Short mmCIF file of C-alpha atoms and ligand atoms in Angstrom, two decimals:
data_model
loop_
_atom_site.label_atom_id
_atom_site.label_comp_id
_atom_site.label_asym_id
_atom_site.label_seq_id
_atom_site.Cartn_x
_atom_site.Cartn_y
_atom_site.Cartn_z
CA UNK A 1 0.00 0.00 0.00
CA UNK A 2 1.03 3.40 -0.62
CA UNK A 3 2.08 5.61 2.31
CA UNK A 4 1.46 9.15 2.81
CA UNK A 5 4.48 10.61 1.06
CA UNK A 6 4.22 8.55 -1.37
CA UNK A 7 0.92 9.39 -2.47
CA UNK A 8 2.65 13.24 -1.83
CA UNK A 9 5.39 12.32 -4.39
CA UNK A 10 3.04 11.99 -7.07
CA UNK A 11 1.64 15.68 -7.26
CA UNK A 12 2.89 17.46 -10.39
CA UNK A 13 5.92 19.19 -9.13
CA UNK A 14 5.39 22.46 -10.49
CA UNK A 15 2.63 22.46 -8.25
CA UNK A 16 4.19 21.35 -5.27
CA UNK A 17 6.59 23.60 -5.86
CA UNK A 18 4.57 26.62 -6.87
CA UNK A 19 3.43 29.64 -4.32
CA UNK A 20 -0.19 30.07 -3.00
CA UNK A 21 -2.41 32.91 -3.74
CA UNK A 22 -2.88 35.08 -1.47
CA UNK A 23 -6.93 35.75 -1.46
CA UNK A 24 -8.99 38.11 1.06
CA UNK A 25 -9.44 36.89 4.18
CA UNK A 26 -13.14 37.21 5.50
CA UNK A 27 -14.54 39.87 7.58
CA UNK A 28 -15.02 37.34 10.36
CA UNK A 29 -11.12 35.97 10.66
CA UNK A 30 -9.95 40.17 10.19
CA UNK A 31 -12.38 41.13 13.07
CA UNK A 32 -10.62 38.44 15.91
CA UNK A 33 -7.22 40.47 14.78
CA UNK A 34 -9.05 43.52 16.04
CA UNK A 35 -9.51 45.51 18.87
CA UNK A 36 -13.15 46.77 18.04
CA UNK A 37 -16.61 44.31 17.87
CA UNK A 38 -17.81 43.47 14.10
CA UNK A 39 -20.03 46.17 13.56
CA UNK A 40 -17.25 48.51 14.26
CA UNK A 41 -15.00 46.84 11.38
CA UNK A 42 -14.26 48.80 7.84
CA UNK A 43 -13.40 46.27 4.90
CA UNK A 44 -11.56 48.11 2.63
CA UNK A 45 -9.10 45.27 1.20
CA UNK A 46 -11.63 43.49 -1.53
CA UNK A 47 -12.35 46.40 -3.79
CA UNK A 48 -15.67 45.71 -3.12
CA UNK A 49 -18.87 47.45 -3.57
CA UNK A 50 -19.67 49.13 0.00
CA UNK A 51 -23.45 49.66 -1.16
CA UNK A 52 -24.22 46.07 -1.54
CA UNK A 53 -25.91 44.41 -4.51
CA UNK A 54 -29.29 45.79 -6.38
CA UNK A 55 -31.95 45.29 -4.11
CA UNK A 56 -33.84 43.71 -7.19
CA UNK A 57 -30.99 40.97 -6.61
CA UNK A 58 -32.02 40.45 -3.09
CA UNK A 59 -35.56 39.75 -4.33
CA UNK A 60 -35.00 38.29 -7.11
CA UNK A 61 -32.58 35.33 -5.26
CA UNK A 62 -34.89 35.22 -2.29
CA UNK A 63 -37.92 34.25 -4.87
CA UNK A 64 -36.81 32.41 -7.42
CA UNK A 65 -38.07 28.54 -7.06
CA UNK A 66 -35.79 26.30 -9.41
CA UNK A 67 -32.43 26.16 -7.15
CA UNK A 68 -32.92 21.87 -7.60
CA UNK A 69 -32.48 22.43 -11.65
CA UNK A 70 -29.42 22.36 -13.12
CA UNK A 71 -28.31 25.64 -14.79
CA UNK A 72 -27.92 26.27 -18.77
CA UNK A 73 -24.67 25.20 -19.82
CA UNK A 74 -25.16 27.72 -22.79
CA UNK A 75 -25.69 30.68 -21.07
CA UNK A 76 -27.85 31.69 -23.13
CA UNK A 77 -29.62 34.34 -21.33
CA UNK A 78 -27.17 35.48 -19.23
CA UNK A 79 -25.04 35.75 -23.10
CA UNK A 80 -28.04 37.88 -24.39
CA UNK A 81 -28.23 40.05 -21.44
CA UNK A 82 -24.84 40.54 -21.46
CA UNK A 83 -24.89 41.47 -25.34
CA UNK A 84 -27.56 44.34 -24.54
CA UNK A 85 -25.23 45.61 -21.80
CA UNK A 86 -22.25 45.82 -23.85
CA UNK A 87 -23.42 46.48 -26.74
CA UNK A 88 -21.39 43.77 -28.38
CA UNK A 89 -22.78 40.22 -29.93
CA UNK A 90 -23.83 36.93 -27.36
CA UNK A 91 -21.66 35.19 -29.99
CA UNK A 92 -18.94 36.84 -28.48
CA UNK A 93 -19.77 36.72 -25.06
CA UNK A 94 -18.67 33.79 -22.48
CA UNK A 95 -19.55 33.91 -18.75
CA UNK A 96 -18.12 32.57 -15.79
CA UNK A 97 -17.34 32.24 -12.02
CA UNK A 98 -16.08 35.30 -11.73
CA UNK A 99 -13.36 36.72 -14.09
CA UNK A 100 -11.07 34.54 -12.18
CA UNK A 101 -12.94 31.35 -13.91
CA UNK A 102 -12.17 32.85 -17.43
CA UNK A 103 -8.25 33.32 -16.50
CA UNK A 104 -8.23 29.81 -15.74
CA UNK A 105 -10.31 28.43 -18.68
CA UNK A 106 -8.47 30.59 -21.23
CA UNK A 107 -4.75 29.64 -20.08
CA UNK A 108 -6.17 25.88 -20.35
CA UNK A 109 -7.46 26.69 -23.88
CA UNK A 110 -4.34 27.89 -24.91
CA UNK A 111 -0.89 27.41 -23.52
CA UNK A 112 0.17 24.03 -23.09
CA UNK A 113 3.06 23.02 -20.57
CA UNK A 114 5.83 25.06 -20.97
CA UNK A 115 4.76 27.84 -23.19
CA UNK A 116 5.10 31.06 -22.04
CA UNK A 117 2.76 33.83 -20.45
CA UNK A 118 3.67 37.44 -19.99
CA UNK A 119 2.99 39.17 -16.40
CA UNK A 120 3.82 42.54 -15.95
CA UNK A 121 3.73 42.94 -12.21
CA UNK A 122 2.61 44.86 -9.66
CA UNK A 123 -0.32 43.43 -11.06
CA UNK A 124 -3.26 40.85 -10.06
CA UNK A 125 -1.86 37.35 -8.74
CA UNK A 126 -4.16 35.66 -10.52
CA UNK A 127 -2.48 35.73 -13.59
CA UNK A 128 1.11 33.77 -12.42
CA UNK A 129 -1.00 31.82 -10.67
CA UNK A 130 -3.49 30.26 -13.12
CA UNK A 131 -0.36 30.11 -15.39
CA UNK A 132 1.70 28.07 -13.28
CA UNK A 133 -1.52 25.46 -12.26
CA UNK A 134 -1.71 25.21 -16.44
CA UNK A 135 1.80 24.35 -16.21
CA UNK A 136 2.73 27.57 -18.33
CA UNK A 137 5.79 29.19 -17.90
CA UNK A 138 5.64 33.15 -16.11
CA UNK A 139 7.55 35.49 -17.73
CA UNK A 140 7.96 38.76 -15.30
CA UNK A 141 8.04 42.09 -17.40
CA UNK A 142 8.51 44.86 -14.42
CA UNK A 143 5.98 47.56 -14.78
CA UNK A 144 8.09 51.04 -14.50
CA UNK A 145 8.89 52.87 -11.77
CA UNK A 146 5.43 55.13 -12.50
CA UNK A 147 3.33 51.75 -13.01
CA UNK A 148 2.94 52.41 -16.66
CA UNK A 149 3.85 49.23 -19.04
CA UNK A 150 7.65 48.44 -20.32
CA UNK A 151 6.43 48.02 -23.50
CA UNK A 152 10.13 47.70 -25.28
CA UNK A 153 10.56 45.52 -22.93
CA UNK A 154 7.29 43.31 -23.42
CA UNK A 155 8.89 43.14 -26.97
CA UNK A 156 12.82 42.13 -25.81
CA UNK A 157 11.32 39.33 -24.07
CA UNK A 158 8.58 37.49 -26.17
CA UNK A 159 10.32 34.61 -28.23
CA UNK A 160 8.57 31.36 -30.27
CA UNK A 161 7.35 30.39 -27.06
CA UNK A 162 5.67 33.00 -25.61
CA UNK A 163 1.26 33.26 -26.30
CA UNK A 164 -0.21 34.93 -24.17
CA UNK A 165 -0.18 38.10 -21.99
CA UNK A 166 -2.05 39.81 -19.77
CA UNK A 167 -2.94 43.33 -18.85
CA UNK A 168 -5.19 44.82 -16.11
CA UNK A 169 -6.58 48.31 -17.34
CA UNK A 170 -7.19 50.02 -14.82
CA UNK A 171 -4.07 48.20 -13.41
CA UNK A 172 -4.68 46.46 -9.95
CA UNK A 173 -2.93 47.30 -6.98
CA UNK A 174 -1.90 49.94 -9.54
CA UNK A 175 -5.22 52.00 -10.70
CA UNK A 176 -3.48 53.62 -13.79
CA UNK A 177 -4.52 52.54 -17.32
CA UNK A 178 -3.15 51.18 -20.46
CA UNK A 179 -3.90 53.44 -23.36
CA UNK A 180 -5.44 51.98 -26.30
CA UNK A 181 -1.99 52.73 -28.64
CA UNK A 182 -0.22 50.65 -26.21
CA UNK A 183 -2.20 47.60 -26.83
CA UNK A 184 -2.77 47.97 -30.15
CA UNK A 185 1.32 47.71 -30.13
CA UNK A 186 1.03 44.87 -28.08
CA UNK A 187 -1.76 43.10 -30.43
CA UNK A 188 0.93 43.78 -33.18
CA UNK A 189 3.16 41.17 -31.57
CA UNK A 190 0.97 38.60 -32.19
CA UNK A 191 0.18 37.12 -28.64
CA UNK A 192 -3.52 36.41 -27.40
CA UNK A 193 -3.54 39.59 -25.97
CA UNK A 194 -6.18 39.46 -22.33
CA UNK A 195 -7.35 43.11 -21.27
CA UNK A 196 -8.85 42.54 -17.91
CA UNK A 197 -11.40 45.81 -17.58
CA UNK A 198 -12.57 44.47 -13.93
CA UNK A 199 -12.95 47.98 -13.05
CA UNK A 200 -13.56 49.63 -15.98
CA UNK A 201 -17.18 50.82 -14.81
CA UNK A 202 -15.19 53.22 -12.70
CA UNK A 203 -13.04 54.65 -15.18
CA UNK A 204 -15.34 54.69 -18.24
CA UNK A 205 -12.68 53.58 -20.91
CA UNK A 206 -13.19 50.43 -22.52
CA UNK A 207 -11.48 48.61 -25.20
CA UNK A 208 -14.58 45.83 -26.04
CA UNK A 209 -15.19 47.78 -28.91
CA UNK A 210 -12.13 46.77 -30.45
CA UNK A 211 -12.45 42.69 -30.07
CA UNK A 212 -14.24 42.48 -33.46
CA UNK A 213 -11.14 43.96 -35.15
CA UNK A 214 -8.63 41.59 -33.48
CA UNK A 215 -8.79 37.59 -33.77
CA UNK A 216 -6.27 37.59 -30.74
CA UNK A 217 -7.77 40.17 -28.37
CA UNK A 218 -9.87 39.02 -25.33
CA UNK A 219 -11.52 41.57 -22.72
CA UNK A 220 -12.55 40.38 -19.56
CA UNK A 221 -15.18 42.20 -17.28
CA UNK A 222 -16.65 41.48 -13.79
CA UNK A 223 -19.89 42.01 -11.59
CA UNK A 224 -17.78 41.81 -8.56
CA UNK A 225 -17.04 45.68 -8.52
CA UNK A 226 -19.28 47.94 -9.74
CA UNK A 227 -22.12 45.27 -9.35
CA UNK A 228 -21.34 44.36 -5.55
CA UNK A 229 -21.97 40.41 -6.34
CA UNK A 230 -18.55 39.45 -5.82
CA UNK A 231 -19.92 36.80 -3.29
CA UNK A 232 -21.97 35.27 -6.08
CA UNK A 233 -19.03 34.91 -8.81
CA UNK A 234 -19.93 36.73 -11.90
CA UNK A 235 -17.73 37.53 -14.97
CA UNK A 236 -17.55 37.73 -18.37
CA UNK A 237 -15.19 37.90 -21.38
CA UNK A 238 -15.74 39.45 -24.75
CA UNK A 239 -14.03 37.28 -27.30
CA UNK A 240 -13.54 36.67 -30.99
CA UNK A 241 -16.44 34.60 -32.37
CA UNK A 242 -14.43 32.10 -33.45
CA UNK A 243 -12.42 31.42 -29.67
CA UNK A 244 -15.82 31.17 -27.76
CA UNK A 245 -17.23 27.55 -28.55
CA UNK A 246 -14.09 26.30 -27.39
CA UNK A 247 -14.17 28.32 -24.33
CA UNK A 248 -17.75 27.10 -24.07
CA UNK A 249 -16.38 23.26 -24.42
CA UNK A 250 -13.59 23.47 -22.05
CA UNK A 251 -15.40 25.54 -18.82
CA UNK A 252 -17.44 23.74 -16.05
CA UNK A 253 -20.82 22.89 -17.52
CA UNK A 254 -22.53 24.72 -15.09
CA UNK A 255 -19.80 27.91 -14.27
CA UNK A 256 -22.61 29.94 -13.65
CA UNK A 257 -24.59 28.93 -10.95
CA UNK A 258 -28.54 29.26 -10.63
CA UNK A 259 -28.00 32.24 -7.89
CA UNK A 260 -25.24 34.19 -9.71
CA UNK A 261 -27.61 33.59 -13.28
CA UNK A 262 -30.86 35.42 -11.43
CA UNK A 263 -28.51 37.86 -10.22
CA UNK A 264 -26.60 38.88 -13.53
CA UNK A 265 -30.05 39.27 -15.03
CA UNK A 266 -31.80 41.49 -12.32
CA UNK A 267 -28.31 43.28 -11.89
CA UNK A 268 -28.65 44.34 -15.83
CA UNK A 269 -32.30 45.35 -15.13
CA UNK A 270 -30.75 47.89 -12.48
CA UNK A 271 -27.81 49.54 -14.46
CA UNK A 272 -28.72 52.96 -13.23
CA UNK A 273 -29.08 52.51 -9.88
CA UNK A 274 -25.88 50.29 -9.76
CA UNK A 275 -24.46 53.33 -11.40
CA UNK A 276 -25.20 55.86 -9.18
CA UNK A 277 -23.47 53.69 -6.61
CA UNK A 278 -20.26 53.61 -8.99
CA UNK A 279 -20.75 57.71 -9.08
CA UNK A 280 -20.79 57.67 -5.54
CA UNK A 281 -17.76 55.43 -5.43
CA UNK A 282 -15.76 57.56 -7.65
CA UNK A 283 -16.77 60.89 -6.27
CA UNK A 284 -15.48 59.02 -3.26
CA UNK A 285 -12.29 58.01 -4.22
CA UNK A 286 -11.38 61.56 -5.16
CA UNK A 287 -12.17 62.91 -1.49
CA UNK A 288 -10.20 60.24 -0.09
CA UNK A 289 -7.18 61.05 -2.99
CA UNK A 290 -7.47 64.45 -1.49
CA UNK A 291 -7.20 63.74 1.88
CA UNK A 292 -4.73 61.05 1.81
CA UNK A 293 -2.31 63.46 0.02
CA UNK A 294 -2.34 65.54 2.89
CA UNK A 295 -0.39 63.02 5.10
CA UNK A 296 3.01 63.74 4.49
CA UNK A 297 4.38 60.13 4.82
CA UNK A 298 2.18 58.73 1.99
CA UNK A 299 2.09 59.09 -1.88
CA UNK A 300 -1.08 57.82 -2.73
CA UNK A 301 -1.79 57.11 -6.93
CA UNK A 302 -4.05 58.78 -9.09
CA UNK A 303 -6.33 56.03 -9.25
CA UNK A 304 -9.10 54.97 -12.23
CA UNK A 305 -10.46 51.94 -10.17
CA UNK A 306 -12.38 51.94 -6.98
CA UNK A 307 -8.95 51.72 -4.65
CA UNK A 308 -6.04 53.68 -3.97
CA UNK A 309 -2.28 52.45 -3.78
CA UNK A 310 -0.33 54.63 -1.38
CA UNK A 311 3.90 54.43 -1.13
CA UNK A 312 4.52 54.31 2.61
CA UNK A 313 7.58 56.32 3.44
CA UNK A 314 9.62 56.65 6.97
CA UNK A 315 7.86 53.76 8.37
CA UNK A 316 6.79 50.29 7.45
CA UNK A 317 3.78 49.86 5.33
CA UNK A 318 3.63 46.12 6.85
CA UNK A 319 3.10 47.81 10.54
CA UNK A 320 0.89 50.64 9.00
CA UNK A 321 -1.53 47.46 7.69
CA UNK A 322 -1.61 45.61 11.03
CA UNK A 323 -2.22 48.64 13.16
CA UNK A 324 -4.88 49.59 11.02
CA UNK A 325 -6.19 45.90 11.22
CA UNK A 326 -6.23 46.69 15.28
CA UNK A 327 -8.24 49.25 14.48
CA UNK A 328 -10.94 47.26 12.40
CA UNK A 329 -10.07 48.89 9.60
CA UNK A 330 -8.44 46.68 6.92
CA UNK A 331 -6.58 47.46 4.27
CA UNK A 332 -4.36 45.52 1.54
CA UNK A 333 -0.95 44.70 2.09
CA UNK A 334 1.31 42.37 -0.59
CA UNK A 335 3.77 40.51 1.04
CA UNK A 336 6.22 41.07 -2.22
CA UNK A 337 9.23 42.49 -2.97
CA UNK A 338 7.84 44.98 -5.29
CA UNK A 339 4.80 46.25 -3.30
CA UNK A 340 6.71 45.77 0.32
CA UNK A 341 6.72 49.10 0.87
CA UNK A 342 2.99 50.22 -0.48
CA UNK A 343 -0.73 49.63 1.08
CA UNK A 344 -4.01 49.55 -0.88
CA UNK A 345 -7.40 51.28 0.38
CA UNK A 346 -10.61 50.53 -1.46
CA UNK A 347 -13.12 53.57 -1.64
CA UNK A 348 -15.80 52.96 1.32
CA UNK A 349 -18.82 55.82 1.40
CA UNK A 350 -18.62 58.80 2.63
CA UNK A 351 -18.75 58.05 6.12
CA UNK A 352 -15.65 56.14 6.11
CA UNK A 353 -12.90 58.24 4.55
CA UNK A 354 -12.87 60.75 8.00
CA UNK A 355 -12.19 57.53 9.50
CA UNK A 356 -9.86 55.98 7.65
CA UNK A 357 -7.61 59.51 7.38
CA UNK A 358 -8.42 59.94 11.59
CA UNK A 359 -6.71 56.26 11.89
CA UNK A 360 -3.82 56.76 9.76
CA UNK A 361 -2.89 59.59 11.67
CA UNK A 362 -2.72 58.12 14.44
CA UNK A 363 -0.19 55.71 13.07
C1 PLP B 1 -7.79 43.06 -12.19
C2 PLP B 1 -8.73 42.06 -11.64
N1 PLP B 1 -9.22 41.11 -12.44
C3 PLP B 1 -10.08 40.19 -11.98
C4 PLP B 1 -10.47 40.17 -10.67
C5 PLP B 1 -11.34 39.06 -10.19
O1 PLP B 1 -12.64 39.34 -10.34
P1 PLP B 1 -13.76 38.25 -10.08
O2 PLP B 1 -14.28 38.49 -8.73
O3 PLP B 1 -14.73 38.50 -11.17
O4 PLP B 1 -13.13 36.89 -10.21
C6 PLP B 1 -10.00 41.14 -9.80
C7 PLP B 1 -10.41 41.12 -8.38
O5 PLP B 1 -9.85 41.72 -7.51
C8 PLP B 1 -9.10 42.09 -10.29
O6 PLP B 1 -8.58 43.03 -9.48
#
């Protein structure tokens, strides 16, 4: 019989080898590291939506009657839906659980063990990290010192190997943008080129409309955000024609699950009210710009997301993070080389920023 390290020894060693992800932890586990009870607590580390979902979504979940039925593998209505939102065709159009889901399903499509995957970090961990479980090969391309892509050296570094890259626009931690000559350059190089717009509700520039022009660009998009569902796992990508009925063949069956179907649909029957949240949100994140600028050991970034990054100088951000955490109010630290020296704040309402600026200087 097999022993325990035996049965160890058989993992695929890249993934034995390979780094975890470091995900949110819940507001339950950050309020025991607190001093103050759970209703005192401030979750600002998720880029979440503070206002909640569409209250239509509340209804909608609490009525609905077929949870024991399977959900359409198709998509189909979500698909349409989503082709009304964006304006672009349901051929096009692929959902899944969460934009994280669509990572994953389009580094299985395409790179196969070995082949390479451009990351141009700080970025989101997601993108090494599906990479590595596809058994593709990371290739770092340092964003500069002003977060704003290397794109000469995007081009040193792509050989016969390399497919695939990835770019956040707005960037997360980062919140700066790509602009649209930069990845037309980088859809000149002939990669499947991903354009995550997770935030782009909050910054208003999207690329989608360019995906019919370009058999290798993909745009990805989430309800997470702007749509406060992130509990529910809802995302979507905007793809050539041609790429989605392999996407299609290769995801779950059932990626999109009964709950986060009803609440796509009632979320897309609520666009302006979700909007005036985002409004809020951004008018939001400008305040709190303002006011963290004002504290003269942090340089927070112009932001086009719904969070700010802010370089920590004279102290260390790491012990910024945890007494804030004491505080109930948590933040985002990275525990990487790059980012060691940075926190991230998402935009809360109003109500929060005096707090958030009172605690801070108090560190
Ligand atoms: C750039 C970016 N892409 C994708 C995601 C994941 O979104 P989802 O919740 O849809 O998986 C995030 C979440 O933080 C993100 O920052």
């Amino acid at each position: 019989m097999l022993n325990k390290k035996e049965v160890e020894n058989m993992i695929r060693s890249g993934l034995k080898a390979m780094g975890a992800y470091t995900p949110v932890d819940p507001a339950e586990v950050l309020t025991q590291r607190s001093e103050v009870s759970a209703r005192q607590t401030l979750k600002l580390d998720g880029n979440e939506n503070p206002y909640g979902c569409s209250p239509r979504v509340q209804k909608a979940l609490a009525k609905y009657r077929e949870y024991n039925r399977y959900p359409d593998p198709d998509q189909r209505e979500v698909r349409r839906a989503l082709a009304k939102y964006t304006g672009m065709k349901a051929g096009s159009i692929v959902a899944g659980a969460g934009s994280d889901d669509l990572i994953d399903i389009i580094l299985r499509l395409f790179i196969q063990p070995g082949e390479k995957v451009i990351n141009c970090p700080p970025t989101f961990g997601m993108y090494p990290f599906c990479t590595e479980i596809a058994g593709g090969k990371v290739v770092k391309v340092p964003r500069r010192k002003d977060f704003s892509l290397d794109i000469p050296a995007i081009k040193k570094v792509a050989d016969k190997k390399t497919k695939l890259i990835f770019i956040a626009s707005p960037n997360n931690p980062t919140g700066n943008q790509a602009d649209e000559a930069e990845i037309k350059e980088l859809l000149a190089m002939n990669l499947i080129t991903v354009v995550d717009e997770a935030y782009v509700e909050f910054s208003g520039k999207s690329l989608i409309k360019m995906v019919p022009r370009y058999a290798n660009l993909i745009v990805l998009r989430t309800f997470s955000k702007w749509a406060g569902i992130a509990g529910l796992r809802a995302g979507y990508g905007i793809c050539p024609t041609n790429i989605v009925p392999y996407l299609l063949k290769i995801k779950q069956p059932y990626n999109i699950n009964l709950a986060a179907h009803v609440a796509i649909l009632e979320s897309l029957k609520d666009v302006d009210y979700l909007q005036s949240t985002v409004k809020a949100m951004v008018k939001e994140r400008d305040r709190l710009y303002q006011a963290l600028s004002k504290i003269k050991w942090l340089k927070p970034y112009p932001s086009a997301a719904n969070f700010i990054l802010c370089a920590v100088r004279d102290r260390s951000a790491k012990t910024v993070y945890l007494g804030m955490q004491k505080k109930g109010i948590f933040i985002r630290y990275f525990e990487t080389p790059e980012l060691k020296d940075y926190i991230r704040i998402s935009v809360g309402k109003p109500e929060d920023t005096p707090r958030i600026i009172a605690a801070l200087k108090d560190m």
